[in-house]
Structures are given as structure tokens and as C-alpha cells.
């Protein structure tokens, strides 16, 4: 316990953390009353494990029940480490581990055609019923856009679809490709509001089945085609390409291939919109726990990594927008809905899964609220003169869509 005690003494400066060790001894760290959490460790092996590999072992211990929250909440516990993160990053034992992780990140992101399917199935083929417990009614599993703090999750997700559609500058009869179409939310929105044909591709069998079902039930089967296809295997020519929350699964070694593929699929005068999680500052790496249990092969890139790949494709960057705290609010809404339906989730996948999912949703929220994560939208064009020279067309289109939606935000 000596090493763990020394580490926590150095890290926790704001708030108070109390730890009851496996022998029943109480240890207290910090100097201010809030936030506060008391945890109990049930396994002596955690004393060293939490020092050498805190990102991975804290999550595993909570999942397995060898670390329990006795007072406060899991959110309080994780917030303590979020707001005191500067101290942990200065620890001598962590610096070389971070350097090694950055050097090896391409090895953990070998997203070949086969591996990509495995990685997508790991996360997205859990259960459509599970995702229905916490997502909005449109099954949008990406950052919502809160035009107002009072927006519901449904309203904020509709805002997002409307906002993205306004950037595509759509024209009647155009062919649209949706790379990583999820459960079909974007494709359905475009088919309902524009005279276009949408092709959606996904590597999730569960998503594919539900997306097709939703389109058929809405009578949109003649305007939307869904396929179980890797983006690298897509053929044809498209006037518009949209990709929401998929770029994070591409992998650092495949960025140039990804944007090169977009360039080759775009027709003359084509426009693309990429919406993805990124990071402020320079390149980083995916946390060990998140990489192992939630998003194998996933990585949220720095803008510098992203733009370097775009430059090699020959595409024009015609607009870039950064969303800062929108995903923090989205994740908080998902967490609240998940907790309201926790018993149903437990019946589906068990207690250990529920603890894992709680840890995932909260740590992800805190990464946007306190760390460097954000969302970017990058608009791309094949030719310099494809789009209007002023951004007014986006705002005009968004206002028009808002009126069509009944004026609701």
C-alpha cells in the first residue's frame, strides 16, 4: 500500500478521496471537501496494479467488484482524478509508459478488412435492444448539438442532423454515400427531407438489420440502400459523402487511404462532410481500458494528423467547425437514460457489463469536460469552386430545415 499511498498523496490536491484498503484501514487524500468519494479495495493485488497501470486496472477493478464505491458516486470518484489529472501526468512511472504507448499506437490500430469487422462487432453488435435503452428515438450514437441548454436529447440529435445536412448543399437527384451509417438516422433524415438517394454502409449486422427495417417501415426503401460493406470496398460515384462518428475507427495508418477513398468516390463537384471525435493539442493514444473493452482499434486523432492526411488526398478543406462541450452533455444524457433502464440492461448482459458501461459513459463524458477531447466537422470539396464563397448558404439551409421541422430546436 506504500506505493499507492505515495501516488495518491501526490495526485489528489483538490477534493477528498478516502480509500479503505483490503485490511480495513482508512486512508484520506486531498485538501478540499468537494468532490468527495470513499472507495473500498477488496484485493491486495490492486495496491501495485493501480500504481503501474491505473487507467486499465481501475476500470477492471470496478467492473469485477474488487473496487467498490462506498460513499459518493462513481462520477465523484472519476471526477477526482479528472480534475487532478495534472498531478498524475507528472509521475515518473507514467511518463515512459505514455511514450511507449504513442510509439506503439499504430500496432493497436491495425484495422485491416478482417480486423475492422471484428472491432465493429465487438462494440456495435452487442444488442439493438441495449442501445435503445439510452439513445434517442432516432438511434443516433454520436454527438448531439445543443442549440439550447433546455434541449432534450431528441431535439439535440435532430439539431445535429439538420446542421450536417445544411453543410452538404444538396441538390435534387443527387447520390449520397453515408460511410458508417449506424442505425440509419442520417440516411433517413436526408431521404425524408431531400430528393436524393442515399447509400449507407456499415460493418455491424445488428445496425444493418435495424436500419433497413426502419427505412422500410417509413416507406423509404426506394430512396435508401443499406449494405454490409467496408468503406474501402465501396465502388461508384457519389455527389455527396457524409461520415458521422466513423473516422475514429479508421486507425492512424489508414488516414490517407480513407481520405483518398473519399476523393476517388466523389463525382466532379462533389462535397463530403466528416464528423468525428478529435483532440486538442498534438497526437496522443487511446486509453488502455477503453482500447481493450470498448473500442478496440479506435483512436481520436489530433487535427494535425487529420489535416496532413487530407492534404495528401488533394481535397479542398472548405469549412471546419469545432464542438467543445456538446459531447459531454450528450454522454451525460446517455448515462442518465442508461441508469434509468439499468435493470433492463442487467437482464440483457449482466451486472459486470452494466458496471463496464457506466465506467465507459462517465470517463468519456469527463474526457470532453476536463481533458482535450472535442468534436470536429470538416467539409471537403473536390474542386475549389464547388461551394458558395460565403457561409450564409449553410445558415439559410438550416433555418429552412428548422421551419420544415415545425420550428422546434
CSV table of C-alpha atoms in Angstrom, one decimal:
chain,number,residue,atom,x,y,z
A,1,UNK,CA,0.0,0.0,0.0
A,2,UNK,CA,3.0,2.3,0.4
A,3,UNK,CA,3.4,3.0,-3.3
A,4,UNK,CA,-0.3,3.6,-3.9
A,5,UNK,CA,-0.4,5.8,-0.8
A,6,UNK,CA,2.5,7.9,-2.1
A,7,UNK,CA,0.9,8.2,-5.5
A,8,UNK,CA,-2.5,9.3,-4.3
A,9,UNK,CA,-0.9,11.7,-1.8
A,10,UNK,CA,0.9,13.4,-4.7
A,11,UNK,CA,-2.1,13.4,-7.1
A,12,UNK,CA,-5.2,14.3,-5.1
A,13,UNK,CA,-5.0,18.0,-4.2
A,14,UNK,CA,-8.5,19.2,-5.0
A,15,UNK,CA,-11.4,17.3,-3.4
A,16,UNK,CA,-11.2,14.4,-1.0
A,17,UNK,CA,-10.6,10.7,-1.7
A,18,UNK,CA,-10.9,8.1,1.1
A,19,UNK,CA,-9.7,4.6,0.5
A,20,UNK,CA,-10.4,1.7,2.7
A,21,UNK,CA,-7.7,-0.9,2.0
A,22,UNK,CA,-8.1,-4.7,1.9
A,23,UNK,CA,-7.2,-4.8,5.7
A,24,UNK,CA,-9.9,-2.3,6.6
A,25,UNK,CA,-7.6,0.7,7.2
A,26,UNK,CA,-8.8,4.1,6.1
A,27,UNK,CA,-6.6,6.5,4.1
A,28,UNK,CA,-7.5,10.0,3.3
A,29,UNK,CA,-6.2,12.2,0.5
A,30,UNK,CA,-6.9,15.8,-0.6
A,31,UNK,CA,-7.4,19.2,1.0
A,32,UNK,CA,-10.9,20.4,-0.1
A,33,UNK,CA,-14.3,18.9,0.7
A,34,UNK,CA,-15.7,18.6,-2.9
A,35,UNK,CA,-15.8,16.4,-4.8
A,36,UNK,CA,-15.7,13.5,-2.3
A,37,UNK,CA,-15.7,9.8,-2.7
A,38,UNK,CA,-14.9,6.8,-0.5
A,39,UNK,CA,-13.9,3.5,-2.1
A,40,UNK,CA,-13.0,0.1,-0.7
A,41,UNK,CA,-10.4,-2.1,-2.2
A,42,UNK,CA,-11.0,-5.9,-1.7
A,43,UNK,CA,-7.8,-7.2,-3.2
A,44,UNK,CA,-4.3,-6.5,-2.1
A,45,UNK,CA,-3.0,-7.0,-5.6
A,46,UNK,CA,-4.6,-3.7,-6.5
A,47,UNK,CA,-2.0,-1.8,-4.4
A,48,UNK,CA,0.6,-2.3,-7.1
A,49,UNK,CA,-1.6,-2.7,-10.1
A,50,UNK,CA,-3.2,0.8,-9.6
A,51,UNK,CA,0.2,2.4,-9.5
A,52,UNK,CA,1.7,0.7,-12.6
A,53,UNK,CA,-1.4,0.7,-14.8
A,54,UNK,CA,-4.1,2.9,-13.3
A,55,UNK,CA,-6.1,3.6,-16.5
A,56,UNK,CA,-6.7,-0.1,-17.1
A,57,UNK,CA,-6.7,-1.6,-13.6
A,58,UNK,CA,-9.2,1.0,-12.0
A,59,UNK,CA,-11.7,0.2,-14.7
A,60,UNK,CA,-11.2,-3.6,-14.4
A,61,UNK,CA,-11.4,-3.4,-10.6
A,62,UNK,CA,-14.7,-1.5,-10.7
A,63,UNK,CA,-16.1,-4.0,-13.3
A,64,UNK,CA,-15.1,-7.0,-11.2
A,65,UNK,CA,-16.3,-5.5,-7.9
A,66,UNK,CA,-12.8,-5.5,-6.3
A,67,UNK,CA,-13.1,-1.7,-6.1
A,68,UNK,CA,-16.5,-0.5,-4.8
A,69,UNK,CA,-17.8,3.0,-4.1
A,70,UNK,CA,-19.0,3.2,-0.5
A,71,UNK,CA,-19.7,7.0,-0.3
A,72,UNK,CA,-20.3,9.4,-3.1
A,73,UNK,CA,-20.7,8.0,-6.6
A,74,UNK,CA,-18.6,6.6,-9.4
A,75,UNK,CA,-18.9,10.0,-11.1
A,76,UNK,CA,-17.4,11.7,-7.9
A,77,UNK,CA,-14.6,9.2,-7.8
A,78,UNK,CA,-13.7,9.6,-11.5
A,79,UNK,CA,-14.1,13.4,-11.3
A,80,UNK,CA,-11.5,13.5,-8.6
A,81,UNK,CA,-8.9,12.0,-10.9
A,82,UNK,CA,-10.1,14.2,-13.8
A,83,UNK,CA,-9.6,17.5,-12.0
A,84,UNK,CA,-6.3,16.3,-10.5
A,85,UNK,CA,-5.0,14.8,-13.7
A,86,UNK,CA,-2.1,17.2,-13.9
A,87,UNK,CA,-0.5,15.5,-10.9
A,88,UNK,CA,-0.8,12.0,-12.3
A,89,UNK,CA,0.8,13.0,-15.6
A,90,UNK,CA,3.9,14.2,-13.7
A,91,UNK,CA,4.5,10.9,-12.1
A,92,UNK,CA,7.8,9.4,-13.2
A,93,UNK,CA,6.4,6.0,-13.7
A,94,UNK,CA,3.7,7.2,-16.1
A,95,UNK,CA,5.9,9.3,-18.5
A,96,UNK,CA,7.8,6.4,-20.1
A,97,UNK,CA,4.6,4.4,-20.4
A,98,UNK,CA,2.9,7.2,-22.3
A,99,UNK,CA,5.9,7.5,-24.6
A,100,UNK,CA,5.9,3.8,-25.4
A,101,UNK,CA,2.1,3.8,-26.0
A,102,UNK,CA,2.4,6.6,-28.5
A,103,UNK,CA,5.1,4.7,-30.4
A,104,UNK,CA,3.1,1.5,-30.5
A,105,UNK,CA,-0.3,3.0,-31.3
A,106,UNK,CA,-0.2,2.0,-34.9
A,107,UNK,CA,0.2,-1.6,-33.9
A,108,UNK,CA,-3.1,-1.4,-31.9
A,109,UNK,CA,-4.8,0.2,-34.8
A,110,UNK,CA,-4.1,-2.4,-37.5
A,111,UNK,CA,-7.6,-2.1,-38.9
A,112,UNK,CA,-7.4,-4.5,-41.8
A,113,UNK,CA,-10.6,-5.5,-43.6
A,114,UNK,CA,-11.0,-8.5,-41.3
A,115,UNK,CA,-9.9,-6.8,-38.1
A,116,UNK,CA,-12.2,-3.9,-38.7
A,117,UNK,CA,-15.2,-6.2,-38.9
A,118,UNK,CA,-14.2,-7.8,-35.7
A,119,UNK,CA,-13.7,-4.5,-33.9
A,120,UNK,CA,-17.1,-3.2,-35.1
A,121,UNK,CA,-18.9,-6.3,-34.0
A,122,UNK,CA,-17.2,-6.1,-30.6
A,123,UNK,CA,-19.0,-2.8,-29.8
A,124,UNK,CA,-21.9,-2.3,-32.1
A,125,UNK,CA,-23.3,-5.9,-32.3
A,126,UNK,CA,-23.9,-6.1,-28.6
A,127,UNK,CA,-27.7,-5.7,-28.8
A,128,UNK,CA,-30.0,-3.3,-30.6
A,129,UNK,CA,-32.2,-3.5,-27.5
A,130,UNK,CA,-29.3,-2.3,-25.3
A,131,UNK,CA,-28.7,0.8,-27.4
A,132,UNK,CA,-32.4,1.5,-27.5
A,133,UNK,CA,-32.3,1.8,-23.7
A,134,UNK,CA,-30.2,5.0,-23.7
A,135,UNK,CA,-30.1,6.5,-27.2
A,136,UNK,CA,-32.7,8.9,-28.6
A,137,UNK,CA,-35.7,7.7,-30.6
A,138,UNK,CA,-33.7,8.1,-33.8
A,139,UNK,CA,-30.9,5.8,-32.6
A,140,UNK,CA,-28.2,8.4,-33.2
A,141,UNK,CA,-25.0,7.2,-31.5
A,142,UNK,CA,-22.8,10.3,-32.0
A,143,UNK,CA,-22.5,13.8,-30.5
A,144,UNK,CA,-25.8,15.8,-30.3
A,145,UNK,CA,-25.9,19.5,-31.0
A,146,UNK,CA,-27.4,21.5,-28.1
A,147,UNK,CA,-28.7,24.8,-29.5
A,148,UNK,CA,-30.2,25.5,-26.1
A,149,UNK,CA,-29.4,24.1,-22.6
A,150,UNK,CA,-33.1,23.1,-22.4
A,151,UNK,CA,-33.0,20.9,-25.5
A,152,UNK,CA,-34.0,17.3,-25.0
A,153,UNK,CA,-31.7,14.6,-26.3
A,154,UNK,CA,-34.2,14.0,-29.2
A,155,UNK,CA,-34.2,17.7,-30.1
A,156,UNK,CA,-30.4,17.9,-29.9
A,157,UNK,CA,-29.9,14.9,-32.1
A,158,UNK,CA,-32.3,16.4,-34.6
A,159,UNK,CA,-30.3,19.6,-34.4
A,160,UNK,CA,-27.2,17.6,-35.4
A,161,UNK,CA,-28.8,16.0,-38.4
A,162,UNK,CA,-30.2,19.4,-39.6
A,163,UNK,CA,-26.8,21.1,-39.0
A,164,UNK,CA,-24.9,18.5,-41.0
A,165,UNK,CA,-27.5,18.4,-43.8
A,166,UNK,CA,-27.1,22.2,-44.2
A,167,UNK,CA,-23.4,21.8,-44.9
A,168,UNK,CA,-23.9,19.2,-47.7
A,169,UNK,CA,-25.5,21.8,-50.0
A,170,UNK,CA,-27.8,19.1,-51.5
A,171,UNK,CA,-29.5,19.3,-54.9
A,172,UNK,CA,-32.4,17.2,-56.3
A,173,UNK,CA,-31.4,13.8,-57.7
A,174,UNK,CA,-28.0,13.6,-56.1
A,175,UNK,CA,-26.4,10.4,-54.9
A,176,UNK,CA,-25.3,10.4,-51.3
A,177,UNK,CA,-23.0,7.9,-49.5
A,178,UNK,CA,-23.2,7.6,-45.8
A,179,UNK,CA,-20.0,5.9,-44.5
A,180,UNK,CA,-20.6,4.2,-41.2
A,181,UNK,CA,-24.4,4.8,-41.3
A,182,UNK,CA,-25.2,3.3,-37.9
A,183,UNK,CA,-28.9,2.6,-37.4
A,184,UNK,CA,-29.7,4.8,-40.4
A,185,UNK,CA,-30.5,8.1,-38.7
A,186,UNK,CA,-28.7,10.4,-41.1
A,187,UNK,CA,-29.7,8.5,-44.2
A,188,UNK,CA,-33.4,8.5,-43.1
A,189,UNK,CA,-33.3,12.3,-42.4
A,190,UNK,CA,-31.8,13.1,-45.8
A,191,UNK,CA,-34.2,10.8,-47.7
A,192,UNK,CA,-37.2,12.4,-45.8
A,193,UNK,CA,-36.1,16.0,-46.4
A,194,UNK,CA,-34.4,16.0,-49.8
A,195,UNK,CA,-34.9,14.5,-53.2
A,196,UNK,CA,-31.8,12.4,-53.0
A,197,UNK,CA,-30.9,8.7,-53.0
A,198,UNK,CA,-28.7,7.6,-50.0
A,199,UNK,CA,-26.4,4.5,-49.8
A,200,UNK,CA,-25.5,3.6,-46.3
A,201,UNK,CA,-22.6,1.2,-45.4
A,202,UNK,CA,-21.8,-0.4,-42.1
A,203,UNK,CA,-19.9,-3.3,-40.7
A,204,UNK,CA,-22.4,-4.1,-38.0
A,205,UNK,CA,-25.0,-6.7,-38.8
A,206,UNK,CA,-27.2,-5.5,-35.9
A,207,UNK,CA,-27.2,-1.9,-37.3
A,208,UNK,CA,-27.8,-3.0,-40.8
A,209,UNK,CA,-30.9,-5.1,-40.0
A,210,UNK,CA,-32.5,-2.3,-37.9
A,211,UNK,CA,-31.6,0.5,-40.4
A,212,UNK,CA,-33.2,-1.4,-43.2
A,213,UNK,CA,-36.3,-2.2,-41.1
A,214,UNK,CA,-36.7,1.5,-40.1
A,215,UNK,CA,-36.4,2.6,-43.7
A,216,UNK,CA,-38.9,0.1,-44.9
A,217,UNK,CA,-41.4,1.0,-42.2
A,218,UNK,CA,-41.2,4.6,-43.2
A,219,UNK,CA,-41.7,3.8,-46.9
A,220,UNK,CA,-38.2,5.0,-47.8
A,221,UNK,CA,-36.9,1.7,-49.2
A,222,UNK,CA,-36.8,3.1,-52.8
A,223,UNK,CA,-34.7,6.1,-51.7
A,224,UNK,CA,-32.2,4.4,-49.3
A,225,UNK,CA,-29.9,1.4,-49.8
A,226,UNK,CA,-28.0,-0.2,-46.9
A,227,UNK,CA,-25.1,-2.6,-47.3
A,228,UNK,CA,-22.8,-4.6,-45.1
A,229,UNK,CA,-19.6,-3.1,-46.7
A,230,UNK,CA,-16.3,-1.7,-45.6
A,231,UNK,CA,-15.7,1.8,-47.0
A,232,UNK,CA,-12.6,0.5,-48.8
A,233,UNK,CA,-14.8,-1.8,-50.8
A,234,UNK,CA,-17.3,0.8,-51.9
A,235,UNK,CA,-17.5,1.4,-55.7
A,236,UNK,CA,-19.2,4.0,-57.8
A,237,UNK,CA,-19.6,7.8,-57.9
A,238,UNK,CA,-21.3,10.0,-55.4
A,239,UNK,CA,-22.3,13.7,-55.4
A,240,UNK,CA,-22.1,13.9,-51.6
A,241,UNK,CA,-20.5,11.8,-48.9
A,242,UNK,CA,-21.2,12.1,-45.2
A,243,UNK,CA,-19.5,10.2,-42.4
A,244,UNK,CA,-20.5,10.6,-38.8
A,245,UNK,CA,-18.6,9.0,-35.9
A,246,UNK,CA,-16.8,6.5,-38.1
A,247,UNK,CA,-13.4,8.2,-38.7
A,248,UNK,CA,-12.5,7.3,-35.1
A,249,UNK,CA,-12.4,3.6,-36.2
A,250,UNK,CA,-10.2,4.1,-39.2
A,251,UNK,CA,-6.8,3.9,-37.5
A,252,UNK,CA,-3.8,6.2,-37.8
A,253,UNK,CA,-2.1,4.1,-40.5
A,254,UNK,CA,-5.2,4.3,-42.8
A,255,UNK,CA,-6.0,8.0,-42.6
A,256,UNK,CA,-4.5,8.7,-46.1
A,257,UNK,CA,-6.3,5.7,-47.5
A,258,UNK,CA,-9.6,6.9,-46.0
A,259,UNK,CA,-9.4,10.4,-47.5
A,260,UNK,CA,-8.0,9.1,-50.7
A,261,UNK,CA,-11.1,6.8,-51.0
A,262,UNK,CA,-13.4,9.8,-50.4
A,263,UNK,CA,-11.6,11.7,-53.1
A,264,UNK,CA,-11.9,8.8,-55.6
A,265,UNK,CA,-15.7,8.2,-54.8
A,266,UNK,CA,-16.7,11.9,-55.2
A,267,UNK,CA,-18.1,12.9,-58.5
A,268,UNK,CA,-16.9,16.2,-60.1
A,269,UNK,CA,-18.4,18.9,-58.0
A,270,UNK,CA,-18.6,16.5,-55.1
A,271,UNK,CA,-18.8,17.5,-51.4
A,272,UNK,CA,-18.0,15.5,-48.2
A,273,UNK,CA,-18.6,16.1,-44.5
A,274,UNK,CA,-16.7,14.2,-41.9
A,275,UNK,CA,-17.9,14.5,-38.3
A,276,UNK,CA,-15.6,12.9,-35.7
A,277,UNK,CA,-14.1,13.0,-32.3
A,278,UNK,CA,-10.7,14.6,-32.1
A,279,UNK,CA,-8.3,16.0,-29.6
A,280,UNK,CA,-6.9,19.4,-28.8
A,281,UNK,CA,-3.2,19.6,-28.9
A,282,UNK,CA,-0.9,17.1,-30.5
A,283,UNK,CA,-1.1,13.4,-31.3
A,284,UNK,CA,-2.0,11.1,-28.4
A,285,UNK,CA,-3.1,7.5,-27.9
A,286,UNK,CA,-6.3,5.6,-26.8
A,287,UNK,CA,-6.5,4.8,-23.1
A,288,UNK,CA,-5.7,1.1,-22.3
A,289,UNK,CA,-9.1,0.3,-20.7
A,290,UNK,CA,-11.1,2.0,-23.5
A,291,UNK,CA,-9.0,0.2,-26.1
A,292,UNK,CA,-9.4,-3.2,-24.5
A,293,UNK,CA,-13.1,-3.2,-23.5
A,294,UNK,CA,-14.9,-0.6,-25.6
A,295,UNK,CA,-13.3,0.5,-28.8
A,296,UNK,CA,-10.5,-1.9,-30.0
A,297,UNK,CA,-8.7,-0.3,-32.9
A,298,UNK,CA,-10.2,3.1,-32.1
A,299,UNK,CA,-8.4,6.4,-32.0
A,300,UNK,CA,-9.5,10.0,-31.8
A,301,UNK,CA,-6.9,12.0,-33.8
A,302,UNK,CA,-5.3,15.4,-33.4
A,303,UNK,CA,-6.2,17.9,-36.1
A,304,UNK,CA,-2.6,17.9,-37.2
A,305,UNK,CA,-2.8,14.2,-38.0
A,306,UNK,CA,-6.1,14.6,-39.8
A,307,UNK,CA,-5.2,17.6,-42.0
A,308,UNK,CA,-1.9,16.0,-43.0
A,309,UNK,CA,-3.9,13.1,-44.4
A,310,UNK,CA,-6.4,15.4,-46.1
A,311,UNK,CA,-3.6,17.3,-47.8
A,312,UNK,CA,-2.2,14.2,-49.4
A,313,UNK,CA,-5.7,13.4,-50.9
A,314,UNK,CA,-5.9,16.6,-53.0
A,315,UNK,CA,-9.2,17.6,-51.5
A,316,UNK,CA,-10.1,21.1,-50.5
A,317,UNK,CA,-10.9,21.8,-46.9
A,318,UNK,CA,-13.8,24.3,-47.3
A,319,UNK,CA,-15.0,24.6,-43.8
A,320,UNK,CA,-14.1,23.4,-40.3
A,321,UNK,CA,-16.1,23.6,-37.1
A,322,UNK,CA,-15.2,22.6,-33.5
A,323,UNK,CA,-17.7,21.4,-30.9
A,324,UNK,CA,-16.4,21.5,-27.4
A,325,UNK,CA,-18.8,20.5,-24.6
A,326,UNK,CA,-21.7,19.2,-26.8
A,327,UNK,CA,-20.4,15.6,-26.4
A,328,UNK,CA,-20.1,16.0,-22.6
A,329,UNK,CA,-23.8,16.9,-22.5
A,330,UNK,CA,-24.7,14.0,-24.9
A,331,UNK,CA,-22.9,11.5,-22.8
A,332,UNK,CA,-24.5,12.7,-19.6
A,333,UNK,CA,-27.9,12.3,-21.2
A,334,UNK,CA,-27.0,8.8,-22.3
A,335,UNK,CA,-25.7,7.9,-18.8
A,336,UNK,CA,-28.9,9.2,-17.2
A,337,UNK,CA,-31.1,7.2,-19.5
A,338,UNK,CA,-28.9,4.1,-19.1
A,339,UNK,CA,-29.2,4.3,-15.3
A,340,UNK,CA,-33.0,4.7,-15.6
A,341,UNK,CA,-33.0,1.4,-17.5
A,342,UNK,CA,-30.2,-0.3,-15.7
A,343,UNK,CA,-32.3,-3.3,-14.6
A,344,UNK,CA,-33.2,-4.0,-18.2
A,345,UNK,CA,-29.6,-3.7,-19.2
A,346,UNK,CA,-28.6,-6.1,-16.4
A,347,UNK,CA,-31.2,-8.6,-17.6
A,348,UNK,CA,-29.7,-8.4,-21.1
A,349,UNK,CA,-26.0,-8.5,-20.4
A,350,UNK,CA,-25.4,-8.9,-16.7
A,351,UNK,CA,-24.0,-6.8,-13.8
A,352,UNK,CA,-20.4,-6.8,-14.9
A,353,UNK,CA,-21.4,-5.3,-18.3
A,354,UNK,CA,-23.5,-2.6,-16.6
A,355,UNK,CA,-20.5,-1.6,-14.4
A,356,UNK,CA,-18.3,-1.5,-17.5
A,357,UNK,CA,-20.8,0.6,-19.4
A,358,UNK,CA,-21.2,3.1,-16.5
A,359,UNK,CA,-17.4,3.4,-16.4
A,360,UNK,CA,-17.3,4.0,-20.1
A,361,UNK,CA,-20.0,6.6,-20.3
A,362,UNK,CA,-18.7,8.6,-17.3
A,363,UNK,CA,-15.0,8.5,-18.3
A,364,UNK,CA,-15.9,9.5,-21.9
A,365,UNK,CA,-18.0,12.5,-20.6
A,366,UNK,CA,-15.1,13.6,-18.4
A,367,UNK,CA,-12.7,13.4,-21.3
A,368,UNK,CA,-14.7,16.2,-23.0
A,369,UNK,CA,-15.5,18.1,-19.9
A,370,UNK,CA,-12.0,18.2,-18.4
A,371,UNK,CA,-9.5,16.9,-20.9
A,372,UNK,CA,-8.6,17.5,-24.5
A,373,UNK,CA,-11.4,15.8,-26.5
A,374,UNK,CA,-13.7,17.7,-28.8
A,375,UNK,CA,-15.7,17.0,-32.0
A,376,UNK,CA,-14.8,18.4,-35.4
A,377,UNK,CA,-16.7,18.7,-38.6
A,378,UNK,CA,-14.6,19.1,-41.7
A,379,UNK,CA,-16.3,19.9,-45.0
A,380,UNK,CA,-14.4,18.8,-48.1
A,381,UNK,CA,-14.8,19.5,-51.8
A,382,UNK,CA,-13.2,18.1,-54.9
A,383,UNK,CA,-13.0,21.5,-56.7
A,384,UNK,CA,-12.2,25.0,-55.5
A,385,UNK,CA,-15.4,26.5,-56.9
A,386,UNK,CA,-17.9,23.8,-55.9
A,387,UNK,CA,-19.5,25.6,-52.9
A,388,UNK,CA,-20.6,29.2,-52.4
A,389,UNK,CA,-17.9,31.5,-51.2
A,390,UNK,CA,-19.8,32.7,-48.1
A,391,UNK,CA,-21.1,30.5,-45.3
A,392,UNK,CA,-24.6,32.1,-45.5
A,393,UNK,CA,-25.9,29.2,-47.5
A,394,UNK,CA,-25.4,26.9,-44.5
A,395,UNK,CA,-27.3,29.1,-42.2
A,396,UNK,CA,-30.1,29.7,-44.7
A,397,UNK,CA,-30.5,25.9,-45.3
A,398,UNK,CA,-30.5,25.2,-41.6
A,399,UNK,CA,-33.2,27.8,-41.0
A,400,UNK,CA,-35.3,26.4,-43.8
A,401,UNK,CA,-35.0,22.9,-42.3
A,402,UNK,CA,-35.9,24.2,-38.9
A,403,UNK,CA,-39.1,25.7,-40.4
A,404,UNK,CA,-39.9,22.3,-42.0
A,405,UNK,CA,-39.4,20.6,-38.7
A,406,UNK,CA,-42.1,22.9,-37.2
A,407,UNK,CA,-39.8,25.4,-35.7
A,408,UNK,CA,-38.6,23.2,-32.9
A,409,UNK,CA,-35.0,23.3,-31.9
